Coordinates of C-alpha atoms and ligand atoms in Angstrom, one line a residue:
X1 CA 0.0 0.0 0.0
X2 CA 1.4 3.4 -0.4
X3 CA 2.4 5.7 1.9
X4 CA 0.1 8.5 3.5
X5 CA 0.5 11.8 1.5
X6 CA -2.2 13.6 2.3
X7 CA -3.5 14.4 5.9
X8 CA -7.2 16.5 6.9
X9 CA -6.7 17.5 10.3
X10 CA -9.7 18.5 11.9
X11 CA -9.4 21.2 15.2
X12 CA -7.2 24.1 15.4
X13 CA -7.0 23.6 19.3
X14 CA -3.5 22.6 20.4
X15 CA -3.2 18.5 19.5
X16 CA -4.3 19.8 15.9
X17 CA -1.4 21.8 15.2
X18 CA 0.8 20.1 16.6
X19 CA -0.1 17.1 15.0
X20 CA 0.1 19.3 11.6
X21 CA 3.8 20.3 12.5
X22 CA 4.9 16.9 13.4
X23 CA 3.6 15.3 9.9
X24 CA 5.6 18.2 7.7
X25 CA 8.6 16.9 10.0
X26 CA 7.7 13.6 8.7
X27 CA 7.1 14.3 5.1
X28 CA 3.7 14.1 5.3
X29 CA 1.4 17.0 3.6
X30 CA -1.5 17.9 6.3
X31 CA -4.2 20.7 6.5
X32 CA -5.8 22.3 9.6
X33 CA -9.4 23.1 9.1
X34 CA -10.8 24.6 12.9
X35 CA -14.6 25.0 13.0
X36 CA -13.9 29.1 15.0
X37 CA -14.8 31.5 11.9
X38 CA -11.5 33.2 13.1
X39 CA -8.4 33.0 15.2
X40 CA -9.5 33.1 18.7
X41 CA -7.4 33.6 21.9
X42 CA -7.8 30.0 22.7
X43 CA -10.0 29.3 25.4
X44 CA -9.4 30.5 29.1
X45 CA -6.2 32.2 30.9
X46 CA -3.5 30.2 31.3
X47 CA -2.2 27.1 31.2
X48 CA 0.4 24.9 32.6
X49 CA 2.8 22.9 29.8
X50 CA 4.7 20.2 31.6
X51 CA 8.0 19.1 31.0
X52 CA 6.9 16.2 29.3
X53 CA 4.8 18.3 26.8
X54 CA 7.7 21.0 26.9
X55 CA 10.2 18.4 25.4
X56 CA 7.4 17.0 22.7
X57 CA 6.9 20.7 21.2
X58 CA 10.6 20.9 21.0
X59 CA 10.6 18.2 18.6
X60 CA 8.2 20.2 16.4
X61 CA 9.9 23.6 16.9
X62 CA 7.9 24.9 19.0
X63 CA 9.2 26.7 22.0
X64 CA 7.0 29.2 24.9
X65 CA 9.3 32.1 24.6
X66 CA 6.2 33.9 27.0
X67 CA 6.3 31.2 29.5
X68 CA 7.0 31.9 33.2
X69 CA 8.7 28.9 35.1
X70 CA 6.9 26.8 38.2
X71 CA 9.9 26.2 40.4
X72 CA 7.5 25.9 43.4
X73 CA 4.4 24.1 44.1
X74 CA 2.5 24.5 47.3
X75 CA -0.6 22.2 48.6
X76 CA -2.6 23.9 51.1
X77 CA -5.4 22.9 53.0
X78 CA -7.4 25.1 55.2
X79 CA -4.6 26.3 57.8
X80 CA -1.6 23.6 56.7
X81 CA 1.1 24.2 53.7
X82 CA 3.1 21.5 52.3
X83 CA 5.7 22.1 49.6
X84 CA 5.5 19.9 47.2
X85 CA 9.8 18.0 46.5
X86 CA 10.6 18.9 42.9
X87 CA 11.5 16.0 40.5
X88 CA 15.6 16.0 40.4
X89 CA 16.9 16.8 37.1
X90 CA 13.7 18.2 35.3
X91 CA 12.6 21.2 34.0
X92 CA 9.8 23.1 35.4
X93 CA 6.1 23.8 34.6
X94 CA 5.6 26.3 32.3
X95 CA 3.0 28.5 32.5
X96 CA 1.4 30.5 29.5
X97 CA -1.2 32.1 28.0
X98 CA -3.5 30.6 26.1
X99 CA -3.3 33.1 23.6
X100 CA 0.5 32.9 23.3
X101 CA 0.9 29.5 22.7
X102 CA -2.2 29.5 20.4
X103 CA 0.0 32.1 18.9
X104 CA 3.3 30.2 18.7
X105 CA 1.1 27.0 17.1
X106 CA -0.6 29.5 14.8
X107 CA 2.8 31.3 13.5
X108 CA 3.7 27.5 12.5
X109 CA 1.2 26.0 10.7
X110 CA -1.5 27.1 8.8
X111 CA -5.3 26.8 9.8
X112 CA -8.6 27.4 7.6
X113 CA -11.1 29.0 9.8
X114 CA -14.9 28.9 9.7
X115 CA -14.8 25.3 8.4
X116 CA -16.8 22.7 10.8
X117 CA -16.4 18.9 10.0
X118 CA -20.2 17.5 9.8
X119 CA -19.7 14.4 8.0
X120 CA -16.5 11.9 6.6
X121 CA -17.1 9.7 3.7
X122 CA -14.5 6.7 3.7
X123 CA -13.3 6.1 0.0
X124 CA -11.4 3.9 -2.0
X125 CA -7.6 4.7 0.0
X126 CA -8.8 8.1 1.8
X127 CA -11.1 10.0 2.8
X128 CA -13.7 13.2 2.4
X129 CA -14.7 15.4 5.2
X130 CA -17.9 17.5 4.7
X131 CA -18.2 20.6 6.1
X132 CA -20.8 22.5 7.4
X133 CA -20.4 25.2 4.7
X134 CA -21.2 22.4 1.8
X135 CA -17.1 22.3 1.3
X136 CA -15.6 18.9 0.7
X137 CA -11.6 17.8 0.5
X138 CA -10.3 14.6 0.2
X139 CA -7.3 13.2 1.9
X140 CA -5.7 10.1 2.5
X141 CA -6.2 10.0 6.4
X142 CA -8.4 11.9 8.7
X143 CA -7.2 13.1 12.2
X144 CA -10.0 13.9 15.1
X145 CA -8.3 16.7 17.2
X146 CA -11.6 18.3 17.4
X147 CA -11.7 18.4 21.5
X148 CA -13.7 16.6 23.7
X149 CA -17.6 17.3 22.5
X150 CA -15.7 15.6 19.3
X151 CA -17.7 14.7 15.9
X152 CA -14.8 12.4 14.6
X153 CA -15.1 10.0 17.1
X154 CA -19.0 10.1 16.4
X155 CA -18.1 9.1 13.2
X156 CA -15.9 6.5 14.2
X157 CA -17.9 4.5 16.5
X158 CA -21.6 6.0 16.6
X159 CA -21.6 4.6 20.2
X160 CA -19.0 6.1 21.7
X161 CA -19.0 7.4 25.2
X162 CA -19.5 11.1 25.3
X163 CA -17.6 13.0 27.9
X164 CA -18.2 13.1 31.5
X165 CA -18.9 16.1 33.6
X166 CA -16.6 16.5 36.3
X167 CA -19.5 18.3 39.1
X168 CA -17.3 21.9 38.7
X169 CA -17.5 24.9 36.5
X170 CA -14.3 26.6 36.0
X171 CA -13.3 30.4 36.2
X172 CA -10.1 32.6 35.7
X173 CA -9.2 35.6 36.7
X174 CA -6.1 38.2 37.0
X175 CA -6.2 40.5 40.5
X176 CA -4.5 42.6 41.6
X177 CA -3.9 41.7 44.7
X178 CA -0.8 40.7 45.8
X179 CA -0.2 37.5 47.4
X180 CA 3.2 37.1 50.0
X181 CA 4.3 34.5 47.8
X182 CA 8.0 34.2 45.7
X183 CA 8.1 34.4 42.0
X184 CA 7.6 31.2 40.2
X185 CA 5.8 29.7 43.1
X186 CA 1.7 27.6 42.8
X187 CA -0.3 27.0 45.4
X188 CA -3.1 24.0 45.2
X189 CA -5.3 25.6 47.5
X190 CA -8.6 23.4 49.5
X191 CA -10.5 25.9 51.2
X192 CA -13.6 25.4 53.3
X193 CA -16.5 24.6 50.0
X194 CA -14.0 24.4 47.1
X195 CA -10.7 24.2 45.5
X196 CA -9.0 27.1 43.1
X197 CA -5.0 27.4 42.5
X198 CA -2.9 31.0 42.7
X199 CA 0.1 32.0 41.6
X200 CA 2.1 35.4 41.4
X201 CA 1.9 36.9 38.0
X202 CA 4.6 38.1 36.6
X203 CA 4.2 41.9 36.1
X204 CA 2.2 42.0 38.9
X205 CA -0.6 41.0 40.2
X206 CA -2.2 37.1 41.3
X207 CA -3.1 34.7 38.6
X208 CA -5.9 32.3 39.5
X209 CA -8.3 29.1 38.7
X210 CA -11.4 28.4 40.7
X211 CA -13.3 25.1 40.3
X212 CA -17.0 25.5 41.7
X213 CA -18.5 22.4 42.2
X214 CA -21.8 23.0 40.8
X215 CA -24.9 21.3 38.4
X216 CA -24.1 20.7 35.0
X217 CA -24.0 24.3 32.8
X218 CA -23.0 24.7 28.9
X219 CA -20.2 26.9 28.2
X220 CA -23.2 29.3 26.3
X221 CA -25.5 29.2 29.9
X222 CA -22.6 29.8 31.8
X223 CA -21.4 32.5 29.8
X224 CA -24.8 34.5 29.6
X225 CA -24.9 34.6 33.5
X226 CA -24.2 38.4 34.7
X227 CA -20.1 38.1 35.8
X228 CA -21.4 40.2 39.3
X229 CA -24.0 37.5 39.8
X230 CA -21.0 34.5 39.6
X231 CA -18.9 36.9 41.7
X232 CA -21.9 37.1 43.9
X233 CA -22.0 33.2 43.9
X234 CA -17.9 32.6 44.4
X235 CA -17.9 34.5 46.9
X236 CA -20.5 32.0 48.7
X237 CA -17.8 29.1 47.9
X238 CA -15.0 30.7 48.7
X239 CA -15.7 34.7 50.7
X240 CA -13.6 32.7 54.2
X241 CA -10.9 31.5 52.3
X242 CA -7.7 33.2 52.4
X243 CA -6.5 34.8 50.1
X244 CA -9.2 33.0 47.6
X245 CA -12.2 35.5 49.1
X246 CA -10.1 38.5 48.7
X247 CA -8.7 37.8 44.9
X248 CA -12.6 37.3 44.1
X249 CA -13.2 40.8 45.8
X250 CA -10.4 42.9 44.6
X251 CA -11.3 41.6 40.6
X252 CA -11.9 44.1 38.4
X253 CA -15.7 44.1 37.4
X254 CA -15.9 42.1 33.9
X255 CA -12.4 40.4 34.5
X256 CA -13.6 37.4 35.4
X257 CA -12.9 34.7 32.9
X258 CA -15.9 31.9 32.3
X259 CA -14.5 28.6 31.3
X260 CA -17.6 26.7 31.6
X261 CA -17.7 22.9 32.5
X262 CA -14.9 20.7 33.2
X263 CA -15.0 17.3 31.8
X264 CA -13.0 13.8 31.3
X265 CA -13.0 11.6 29.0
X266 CA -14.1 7.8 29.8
X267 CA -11.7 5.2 28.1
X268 CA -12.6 5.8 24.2
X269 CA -13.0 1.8 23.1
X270 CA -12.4 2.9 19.4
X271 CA -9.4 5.1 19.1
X272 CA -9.5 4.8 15.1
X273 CA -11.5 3.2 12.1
X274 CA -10.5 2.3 8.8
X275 CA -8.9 5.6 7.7
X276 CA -10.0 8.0 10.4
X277 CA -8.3 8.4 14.3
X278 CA -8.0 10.4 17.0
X279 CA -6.0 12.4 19.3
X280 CA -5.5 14.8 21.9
X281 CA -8.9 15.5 24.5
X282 CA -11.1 13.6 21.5
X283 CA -9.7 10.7 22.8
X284 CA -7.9 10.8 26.2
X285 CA -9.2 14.2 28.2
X286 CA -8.0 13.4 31.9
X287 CA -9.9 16.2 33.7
X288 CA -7.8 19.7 34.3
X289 CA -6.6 17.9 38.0
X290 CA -3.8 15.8 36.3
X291 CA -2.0 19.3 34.7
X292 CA -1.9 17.2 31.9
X293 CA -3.9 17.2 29.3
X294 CA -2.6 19.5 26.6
X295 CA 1.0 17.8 27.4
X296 CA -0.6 14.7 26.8
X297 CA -2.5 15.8 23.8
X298 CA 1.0 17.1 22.3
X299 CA 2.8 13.8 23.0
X300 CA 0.1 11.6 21.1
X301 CA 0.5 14.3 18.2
X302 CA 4.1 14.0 17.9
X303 CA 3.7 9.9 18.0
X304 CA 0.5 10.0 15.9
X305 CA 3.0 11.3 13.0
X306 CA 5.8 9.3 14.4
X307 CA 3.8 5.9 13.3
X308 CA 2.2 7.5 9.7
X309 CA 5.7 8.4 9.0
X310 CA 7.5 4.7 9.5
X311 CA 4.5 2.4 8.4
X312 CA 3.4 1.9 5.6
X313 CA 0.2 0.4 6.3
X314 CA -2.3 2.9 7.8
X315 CA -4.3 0.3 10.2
X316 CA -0.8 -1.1 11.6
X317 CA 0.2 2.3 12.2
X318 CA -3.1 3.3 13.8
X319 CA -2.6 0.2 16.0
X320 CA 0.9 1.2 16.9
X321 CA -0.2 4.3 18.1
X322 CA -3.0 3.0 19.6
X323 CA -0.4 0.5 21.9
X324 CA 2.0 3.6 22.7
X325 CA -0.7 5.7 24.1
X326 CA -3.5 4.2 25.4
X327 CA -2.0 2.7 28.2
X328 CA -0.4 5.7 29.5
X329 CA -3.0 8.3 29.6
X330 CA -5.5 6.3 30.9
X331 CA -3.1 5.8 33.7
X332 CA -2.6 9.6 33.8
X333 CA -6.7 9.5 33.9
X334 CA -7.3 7.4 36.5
X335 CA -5.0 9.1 39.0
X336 CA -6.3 12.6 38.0
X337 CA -10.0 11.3 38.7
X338 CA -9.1 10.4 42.2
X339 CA -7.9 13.9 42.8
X340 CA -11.4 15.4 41.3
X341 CA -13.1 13.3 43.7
X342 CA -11.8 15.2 46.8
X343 CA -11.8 18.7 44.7
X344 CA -15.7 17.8 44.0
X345 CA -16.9 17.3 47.6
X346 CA -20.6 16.7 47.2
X347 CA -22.3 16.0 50.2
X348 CA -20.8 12.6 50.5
X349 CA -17.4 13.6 49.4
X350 CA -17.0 16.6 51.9
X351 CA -18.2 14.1 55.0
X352 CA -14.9 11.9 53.7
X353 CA -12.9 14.9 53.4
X354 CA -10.8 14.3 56.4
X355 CA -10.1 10.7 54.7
X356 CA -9.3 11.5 51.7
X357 CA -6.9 14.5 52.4
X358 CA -4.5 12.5 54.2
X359 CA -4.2 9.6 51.1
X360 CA -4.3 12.6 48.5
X361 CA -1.2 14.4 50.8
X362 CA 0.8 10.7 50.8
X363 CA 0.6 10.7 47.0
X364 CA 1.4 14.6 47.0
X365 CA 4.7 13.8 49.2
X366 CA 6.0 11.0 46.7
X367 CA 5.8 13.0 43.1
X368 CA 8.5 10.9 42.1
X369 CA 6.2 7.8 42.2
X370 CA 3.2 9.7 40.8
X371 CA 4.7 12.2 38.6
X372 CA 8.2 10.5 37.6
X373 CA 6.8 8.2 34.9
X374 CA 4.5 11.5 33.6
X375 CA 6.9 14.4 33.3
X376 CA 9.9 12.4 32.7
X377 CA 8.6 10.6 29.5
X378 CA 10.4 11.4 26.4
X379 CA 10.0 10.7 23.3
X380 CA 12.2 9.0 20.8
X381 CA 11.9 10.7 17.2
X382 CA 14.7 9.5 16.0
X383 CA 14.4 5.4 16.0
X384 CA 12.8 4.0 13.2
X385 CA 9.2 2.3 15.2
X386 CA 8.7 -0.3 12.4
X387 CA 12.1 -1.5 12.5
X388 CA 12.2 -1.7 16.5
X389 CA 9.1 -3.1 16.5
X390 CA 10.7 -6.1 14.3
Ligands
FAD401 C1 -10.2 25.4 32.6 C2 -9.2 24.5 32.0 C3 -7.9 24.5 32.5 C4 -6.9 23.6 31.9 N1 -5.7 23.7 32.4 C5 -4.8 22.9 31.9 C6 -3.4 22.9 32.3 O1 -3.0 23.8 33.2 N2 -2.5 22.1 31.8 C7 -2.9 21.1 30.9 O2 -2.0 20.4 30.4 N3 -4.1 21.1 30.4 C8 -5.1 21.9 30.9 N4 -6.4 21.8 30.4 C9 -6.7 20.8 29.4 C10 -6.3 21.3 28.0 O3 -6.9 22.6 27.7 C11 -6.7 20.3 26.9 O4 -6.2 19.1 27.3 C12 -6.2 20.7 25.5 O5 -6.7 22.0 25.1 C13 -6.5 19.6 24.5 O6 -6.2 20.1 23.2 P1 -7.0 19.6 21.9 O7 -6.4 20.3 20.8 O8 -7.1 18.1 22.0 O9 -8.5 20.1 22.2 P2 -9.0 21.6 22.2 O10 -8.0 22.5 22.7 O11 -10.4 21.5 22.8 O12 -9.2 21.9 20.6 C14 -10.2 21.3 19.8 C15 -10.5 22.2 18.6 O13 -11.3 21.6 17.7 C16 -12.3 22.5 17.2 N5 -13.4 21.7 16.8 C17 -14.3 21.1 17.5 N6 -15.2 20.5 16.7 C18 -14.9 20.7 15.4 C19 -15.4 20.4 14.1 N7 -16.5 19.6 14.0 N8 -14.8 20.8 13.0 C20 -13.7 21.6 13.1 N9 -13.2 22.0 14.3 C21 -13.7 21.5 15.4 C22 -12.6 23.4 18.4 O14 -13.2 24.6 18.1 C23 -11.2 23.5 19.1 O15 -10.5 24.6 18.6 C24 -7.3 22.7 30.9 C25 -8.6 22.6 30.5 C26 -9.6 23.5 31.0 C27 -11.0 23.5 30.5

């Protein structure tokens, strides 16, 4: 059979991209084609990169030149701190905007806007994706990186599992207010009805993420809420916490970020069919607790490419792929959905509080066990796979 030429990439999120990138690497001619009618700032603030997913976009040549390092991570729980040990010998977090890594992705690759994948017609050795706009193109292989409400994997197995909401709602925000902490440093912060994070910005000012366990919302509902009525209802979560109450308070009105619903992905059964497969939060979204999901999503790009370029064969390679990843981010998804259950506490969940805290701190004190194997994973683009898999 011959070897993939053409490639339809559908999402212009962050796996899509990246994806693109690492298939020109490999010789391979793909096209971006994002439903958004224009560039966008990407959805939400910021966003930590790991050093896993740091050392994948260096293999595309991509670096975060707007970045500001994570050399300190801080647990804290009502009155108690613990610093989380650093992993010896890697890099840290990086955080970023949204809109500047959207922004280094984008400067890289080209995407065609306004063009929403409805339907895929297998062929005879490809292909066509139907857009919404009556637009057709045919490629050789079509590649899902079109999120986690994805229509690809739809297409691939009409039965799939749909995503899972995670009980919280999710909010950014910039204030002011300065927090006593050093440059660099992020604190994981419990307080007495909900979790948010908080960080020192650099240039001033105190980045931070809030997730408010609350009913099911879409991203639309949530959005047309007044931002002084959410304020009005954070500050019922989290008014006692310190400092969480007062960065809620000292927000600028209409700074407050709305990032609707946070969701995971259950195991996907169906990762690819005939010649259509998926990647990135289509296929393996582990809820925002495991800090992972956009590194993951990068890696499964890079090796997504990795197996089009060295087999021939498009179902062995989609198997390959299939057998690198699967394993590993469902493990990365099953230990972030044991931290959602104490972030979440429901009525049941905040009575087992005092049990779960101490198992989720003895997992916090050992990152080497926990998050050894994720942030130290690197991948090898230089080995041939076919010919090490002989
Ligand atoms: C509040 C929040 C905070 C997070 N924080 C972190 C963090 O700190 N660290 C981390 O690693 N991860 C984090 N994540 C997860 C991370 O954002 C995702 O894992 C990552 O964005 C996945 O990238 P993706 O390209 O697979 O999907 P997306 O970024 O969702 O991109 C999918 C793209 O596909 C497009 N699309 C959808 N349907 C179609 C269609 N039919 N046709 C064409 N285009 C389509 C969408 O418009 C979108 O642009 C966070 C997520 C949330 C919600």
């Amino acid at each position: 059979m011959a070897r993939v030429r053409t490639v339809a990439v559908i999402g212009g999120g962050i796996a899509g991209p990246v994806t693109a990138l690492a298939l020109r690497k490999a010789g391979i001619e793909a096209t971006v084609y994002e439903s958004y009618p224009a560039p966008t700032d990407g959805v939400g603030g910021a966003i930590a990169v790991a050093p896993n997913g740091v050392a994948a976009l260096d293999i595309v040549g991509v670096d975060l030149p707007r970045a500001w390092p994570i050399h300190r991570q801080v647990m804290s729980i009502g009155h108690k701190r613990v610093q989380l040990p650093a992993l010896a010998g890697v890099g840290p977090l990086q955080m970023i905007h949204r809109r500047d890594l959207h922004q280094s992705l984008a400067s890289s690759v080209e995407i065609n806007y306004g063009k929403r994948l409805v339907d895929a017609v297998p062929g005879r050795g490809g292909v066509t994706a139907v857009f919404a706009d009556g637009d057709e193109i045919r490629a050789d292989v079509l590649i899902g990186a079109d999120g986690v409400h994805s229509t690809v994997r739809r297409l691939i197995d009409p039965a799939a599992p749909g995503p899972r909401y995670t009980g919280m709602l999710a909010f950014e925000g910039r204030s002011p207010l300065e927090v006593p902490e050093e440059p660099g440093t992020m604190i994981f912060a419990f307080g007495k009805r909900g979790y948010y994070l908080y960080g020192p910005t650099p240039g001033g000012g105190t980045t931070f993420g809030i997730n408010l366990p609350h009913p099911p919302l879409t991203i639309t509902s949530a959005r047309a809420v007044p931002p002084a009525k959410w304020t009005e209802t954070l500050l019922e979560t989290y008014g006692e916490d310190s400092p969480g109450g007062d960065l809620i308070r000292r927000l600028p009105a209409g700074e407050l970020t709305v990032n609707g619903a946070l969701h995971l992905m259950p195991p996907v059964p169906h990762w690819h069919r005939g010649r259509m497969v998926l990647v990135g939060d289509a296929v393996h979204a582990p809820s925002n607790s495991s800090g992972q999901g956009a590194s993951l999503s990068i890696e499964s790009a890079v090796e997504l490419a990795q197996c089009l370029r060295d087999f021939t064969d498009v179902g062995e390679a989609f198997t390959h792929y299939e057998g690198l990843r699967r394993r590993r981010v469902e493990k990365v998804a099953s230990r972030a959905a044991r931290t959602n259950g104490v972030k979440a506490p429901g009525p049941v969940g905040k009575a087992l509080l005092p049990i779960l805290m101490p198992i989720f701190m003895r997992i916090a004190m050992n990152p080497e066990r926990v998050l050894g194997p994720e942030q130290r994973y690197r991948i090898d683009w230089v080995t041939d796979l076919r010919s090490a898999a002989a």
